[in-house]
Short mmCIF file of C-alpha atoms in Angstrom, two decimals:
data_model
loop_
_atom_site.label_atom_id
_atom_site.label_comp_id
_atom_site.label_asym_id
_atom_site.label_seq_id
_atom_site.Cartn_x
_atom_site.Cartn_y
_atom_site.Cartn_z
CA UNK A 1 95.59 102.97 102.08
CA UNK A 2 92.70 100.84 101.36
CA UNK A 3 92.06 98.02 103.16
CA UNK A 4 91.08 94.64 101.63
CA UNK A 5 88.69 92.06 103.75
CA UNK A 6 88.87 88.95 102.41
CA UNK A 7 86.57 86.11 103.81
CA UNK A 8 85.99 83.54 105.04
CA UNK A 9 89.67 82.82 106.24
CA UNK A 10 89.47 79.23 105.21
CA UNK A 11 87.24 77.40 103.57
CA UNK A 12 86.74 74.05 103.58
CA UNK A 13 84.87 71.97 100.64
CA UNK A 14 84.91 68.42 98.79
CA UNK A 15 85.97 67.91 95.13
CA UNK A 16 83.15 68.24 93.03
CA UNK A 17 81.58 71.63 94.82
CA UNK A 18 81.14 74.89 94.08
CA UNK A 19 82.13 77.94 96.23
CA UNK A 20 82.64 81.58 96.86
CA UNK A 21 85.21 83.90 97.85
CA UNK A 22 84.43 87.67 99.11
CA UNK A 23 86.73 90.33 98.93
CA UNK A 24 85.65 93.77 100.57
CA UNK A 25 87.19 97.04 99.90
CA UNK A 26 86.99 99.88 102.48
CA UNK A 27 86.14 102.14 100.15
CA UNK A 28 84.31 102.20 96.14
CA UNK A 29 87.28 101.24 93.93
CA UNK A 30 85.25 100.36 90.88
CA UNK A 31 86.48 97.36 89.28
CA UNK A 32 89.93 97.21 90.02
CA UNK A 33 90.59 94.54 91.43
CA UNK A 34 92.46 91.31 90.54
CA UNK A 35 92.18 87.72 91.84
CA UNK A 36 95.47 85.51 92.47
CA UNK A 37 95.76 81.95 93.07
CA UNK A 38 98.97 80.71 95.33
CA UNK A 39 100.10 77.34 95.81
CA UNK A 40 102.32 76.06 98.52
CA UNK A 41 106.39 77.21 97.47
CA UNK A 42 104.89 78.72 94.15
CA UNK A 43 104.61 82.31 93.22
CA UNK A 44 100.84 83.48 93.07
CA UNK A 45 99.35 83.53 89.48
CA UNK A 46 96.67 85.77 88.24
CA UNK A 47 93.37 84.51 87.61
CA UNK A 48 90.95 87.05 87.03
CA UNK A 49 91.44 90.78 86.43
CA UNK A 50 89.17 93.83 86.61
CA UNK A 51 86.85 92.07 88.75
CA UNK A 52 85.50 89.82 85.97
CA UNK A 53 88.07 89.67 82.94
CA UNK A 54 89.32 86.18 82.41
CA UNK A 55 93.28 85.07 81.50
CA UNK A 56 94.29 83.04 79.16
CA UNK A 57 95.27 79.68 80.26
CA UNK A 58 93.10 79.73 83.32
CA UNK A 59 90.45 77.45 83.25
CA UNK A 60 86.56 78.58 82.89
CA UNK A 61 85.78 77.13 86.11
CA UNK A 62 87.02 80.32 87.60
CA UNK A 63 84.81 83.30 87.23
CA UNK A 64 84.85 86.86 88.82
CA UNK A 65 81.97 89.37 89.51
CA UNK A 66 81.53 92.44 91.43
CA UNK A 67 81.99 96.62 91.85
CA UNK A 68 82.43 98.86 93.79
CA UNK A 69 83.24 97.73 97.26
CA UNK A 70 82.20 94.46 97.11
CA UNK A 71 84.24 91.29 94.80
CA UNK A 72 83.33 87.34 94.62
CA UNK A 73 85.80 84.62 93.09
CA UNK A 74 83.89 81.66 92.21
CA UNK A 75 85.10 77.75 91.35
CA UNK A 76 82.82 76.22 89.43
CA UNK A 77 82.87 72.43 90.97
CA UNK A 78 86.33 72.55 92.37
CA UNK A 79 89.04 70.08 91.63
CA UNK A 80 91.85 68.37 93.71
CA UNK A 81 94.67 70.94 91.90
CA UNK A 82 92.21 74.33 93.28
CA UNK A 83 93.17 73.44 97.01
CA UNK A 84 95.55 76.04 97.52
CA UNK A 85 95.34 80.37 98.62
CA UNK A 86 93.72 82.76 97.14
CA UNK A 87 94.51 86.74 97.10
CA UNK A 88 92.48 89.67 95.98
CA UNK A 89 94.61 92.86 94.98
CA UNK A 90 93.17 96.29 94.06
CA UNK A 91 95.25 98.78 91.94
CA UNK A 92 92.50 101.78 92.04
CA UNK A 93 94.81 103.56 94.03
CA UNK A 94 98.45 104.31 92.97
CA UNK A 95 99.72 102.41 96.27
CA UNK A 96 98.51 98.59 95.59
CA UNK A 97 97.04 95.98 98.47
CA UNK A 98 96.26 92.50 99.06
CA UNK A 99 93.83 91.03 101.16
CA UNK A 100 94.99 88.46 103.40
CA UNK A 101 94.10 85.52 101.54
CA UNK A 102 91.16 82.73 102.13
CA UNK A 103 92.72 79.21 101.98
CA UNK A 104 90.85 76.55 100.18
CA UNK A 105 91.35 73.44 101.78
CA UNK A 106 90.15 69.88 101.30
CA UNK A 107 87.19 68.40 103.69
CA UNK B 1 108.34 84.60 76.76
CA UNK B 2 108.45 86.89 79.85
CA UNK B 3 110.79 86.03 82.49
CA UNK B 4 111.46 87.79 85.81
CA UNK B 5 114.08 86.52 87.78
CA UNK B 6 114.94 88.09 91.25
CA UNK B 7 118.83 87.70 92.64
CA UNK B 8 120.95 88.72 95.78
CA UNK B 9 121.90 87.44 99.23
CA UNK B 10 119.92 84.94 101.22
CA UNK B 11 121.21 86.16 104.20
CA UNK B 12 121.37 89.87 105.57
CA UNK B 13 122.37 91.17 109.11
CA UNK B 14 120.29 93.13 111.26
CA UNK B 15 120.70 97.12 110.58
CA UNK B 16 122.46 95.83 107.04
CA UNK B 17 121.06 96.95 103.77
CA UNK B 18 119.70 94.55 101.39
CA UNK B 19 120.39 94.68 97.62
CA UNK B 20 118.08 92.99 94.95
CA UNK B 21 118.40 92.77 91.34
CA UNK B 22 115.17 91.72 89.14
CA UNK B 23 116.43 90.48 85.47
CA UNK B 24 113.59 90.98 83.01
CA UNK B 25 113.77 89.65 79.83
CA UNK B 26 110.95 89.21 76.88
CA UNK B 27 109.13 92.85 77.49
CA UNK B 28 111.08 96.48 77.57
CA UNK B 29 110.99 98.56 80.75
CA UNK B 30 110.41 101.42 79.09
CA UNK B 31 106.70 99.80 78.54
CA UNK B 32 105.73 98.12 81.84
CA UNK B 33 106.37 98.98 85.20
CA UNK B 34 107.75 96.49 87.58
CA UNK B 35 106.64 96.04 91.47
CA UNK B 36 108.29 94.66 94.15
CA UNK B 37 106.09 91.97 96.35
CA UNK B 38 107.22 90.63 99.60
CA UNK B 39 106.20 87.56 101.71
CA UNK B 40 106.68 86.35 104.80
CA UNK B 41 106.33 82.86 105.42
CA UNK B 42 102.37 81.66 105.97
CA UNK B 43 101.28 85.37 105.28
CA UNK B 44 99.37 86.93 102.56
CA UNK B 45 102.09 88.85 99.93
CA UNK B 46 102.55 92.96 100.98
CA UNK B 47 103.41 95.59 97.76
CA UNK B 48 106.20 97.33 98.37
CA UNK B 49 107.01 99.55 95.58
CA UNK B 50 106.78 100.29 91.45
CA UNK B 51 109.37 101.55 89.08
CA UNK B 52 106.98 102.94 86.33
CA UNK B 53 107.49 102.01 82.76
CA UNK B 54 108.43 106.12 82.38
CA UNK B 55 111.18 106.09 85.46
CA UNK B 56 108.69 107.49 88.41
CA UNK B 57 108.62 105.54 91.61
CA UNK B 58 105.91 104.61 94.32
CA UNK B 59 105.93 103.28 97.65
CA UNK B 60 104.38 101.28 100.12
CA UNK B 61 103.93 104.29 102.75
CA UNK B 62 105.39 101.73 105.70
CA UNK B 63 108.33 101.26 103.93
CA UNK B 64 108.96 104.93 102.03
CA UNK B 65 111.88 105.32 104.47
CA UNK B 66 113.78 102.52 104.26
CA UNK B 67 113.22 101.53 100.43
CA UNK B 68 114.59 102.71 97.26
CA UNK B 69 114.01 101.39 93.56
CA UNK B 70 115.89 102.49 90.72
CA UNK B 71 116.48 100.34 87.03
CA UNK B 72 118.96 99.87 83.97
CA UNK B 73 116.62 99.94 81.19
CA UNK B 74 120.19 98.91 78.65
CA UNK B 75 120.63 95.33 81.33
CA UNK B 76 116.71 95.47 81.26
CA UNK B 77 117.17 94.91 85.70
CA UNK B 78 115.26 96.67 88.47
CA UNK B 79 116.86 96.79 91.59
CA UNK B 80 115.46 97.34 95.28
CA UNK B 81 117.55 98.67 98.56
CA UNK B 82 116.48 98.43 101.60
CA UNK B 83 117.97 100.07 104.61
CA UNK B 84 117.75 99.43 108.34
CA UNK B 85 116.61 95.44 107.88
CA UNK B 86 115.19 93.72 111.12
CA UNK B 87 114.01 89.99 111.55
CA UNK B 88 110.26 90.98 110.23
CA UNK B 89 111.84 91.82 106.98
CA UNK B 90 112.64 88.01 106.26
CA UNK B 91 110.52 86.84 103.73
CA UNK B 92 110.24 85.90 99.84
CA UNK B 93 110.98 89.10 97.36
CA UNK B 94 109.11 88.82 93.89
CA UNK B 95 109.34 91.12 91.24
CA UNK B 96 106.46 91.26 89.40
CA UNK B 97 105.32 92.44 85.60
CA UNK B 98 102.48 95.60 86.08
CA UNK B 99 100.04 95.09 83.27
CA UNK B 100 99.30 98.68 83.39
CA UNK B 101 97.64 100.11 85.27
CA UNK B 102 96.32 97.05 86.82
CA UNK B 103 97.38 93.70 87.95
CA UNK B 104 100.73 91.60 88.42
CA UNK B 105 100.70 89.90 85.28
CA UNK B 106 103.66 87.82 85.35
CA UNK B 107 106.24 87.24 88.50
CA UNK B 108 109.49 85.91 89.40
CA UNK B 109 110.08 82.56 91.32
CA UNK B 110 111.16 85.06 94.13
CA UNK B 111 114.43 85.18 96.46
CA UNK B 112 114.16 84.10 100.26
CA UNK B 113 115.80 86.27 102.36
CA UNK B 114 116.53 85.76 106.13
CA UNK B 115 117.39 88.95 108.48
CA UNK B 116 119.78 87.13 111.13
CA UNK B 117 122.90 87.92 112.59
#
């Protein structure tokens, strides 16, 4: 199976900044991989798809980048309603992952 | 609009087999495949199996033993059994849209289920 390595674990930031999340595949998977956003009791929702393809209704703050083995998520000056966990997924292979999840929290 | 909407019992013994039903409504089976996502509580969510939009199945190798998926494509409803549950089975069950052949598009508000005897 391959292995997603997301970091860092948590992350801890003020309203207003702007941050990264890494997501590291343990092997090339091209640009298959998708970026979820979970909130506490909600179902995760996709954000970003194929590494960099944005969704509708998501806001432009979030952005996507990366191939290969190695995958950012980045919030543009994050806001109070971002504070919440965030998943990669990869479907290059027929047997899907997720990573393990980086938790944005408040400072 | 598309809706996913997991059902079945909250509660299931240890050794019992568990039994969930994912209504779909606003897309056709027969063109997206549906996954199966579980969660236990304060971890990150674990794939657990697809019924392709064509019938073919996949499985999380852990599980391969234990799980089975099937679907009515006339009720538009997936359904997952799982044999041989023990307490680290408890978690939420989603079913989730496949936006083919990539990412989990749309899910269900997910059913909590508790192994416990």
């Amino acid at each position: 199976n391959i292995v997603l390595t997301q970091s860092p674990a948590t992350l801890s930031v003020t309203p207003g900044e702007s941050v990264s999340l890494s997501c590291r595949a343990s092997q090339s998977i091209s640009t298959s991989i998708h970026w979820y956003q979970q909130k506490s009791n909600e179902s995760p929702r996709l954000l970003i798809k194929y590494a960099s393809q944005s969704i509708s209704g998501i806001p432009s703050r979030f952005s996507g980048s990366g191939s290969g083995t190695d995958f950012t998520l980045s919030i543009n000056r994050v806001e109070s309603e971002d504070f919440s966990i965030y998943y990669c997924q990869q479907s290059y292979s027929s047997l899907d992952t997720f990573g393990a999840g980086t938790k944005l929290e408040l400072k | 609009q598309v809706q996913l909407k997991e059902s079945g019992p909250g509660l299931v013994q240890p050794s019992e087999t568990l039994s969930l039903t994912c209504t779909v409504s606003g897309f056709s089976l027969t063109s997206y495949s549906v996954s199966w996502v579980r969660q236990p509580s304060g971890k990150g969510p674990e794939w657990m199996g697809r019924m392709w939009y064509d019938g073919d199945t996949a499985y999380n190798s852990a599980l391969k033993s234990r799980l089975s998926i099937s679907r009515d494509t006339s009720k538009n409803q997936v359904f997952l059994k799982m044999n041989s549950l023990q307490t680290d089975d408890t978690g939420t069950y989603y079913c989730t849209r496949v936006d083919y052949p990539g990412p989990f598009d749309y899910w269900g508000q997910g059913v909590m289920v508790t192994v416990s005897s």
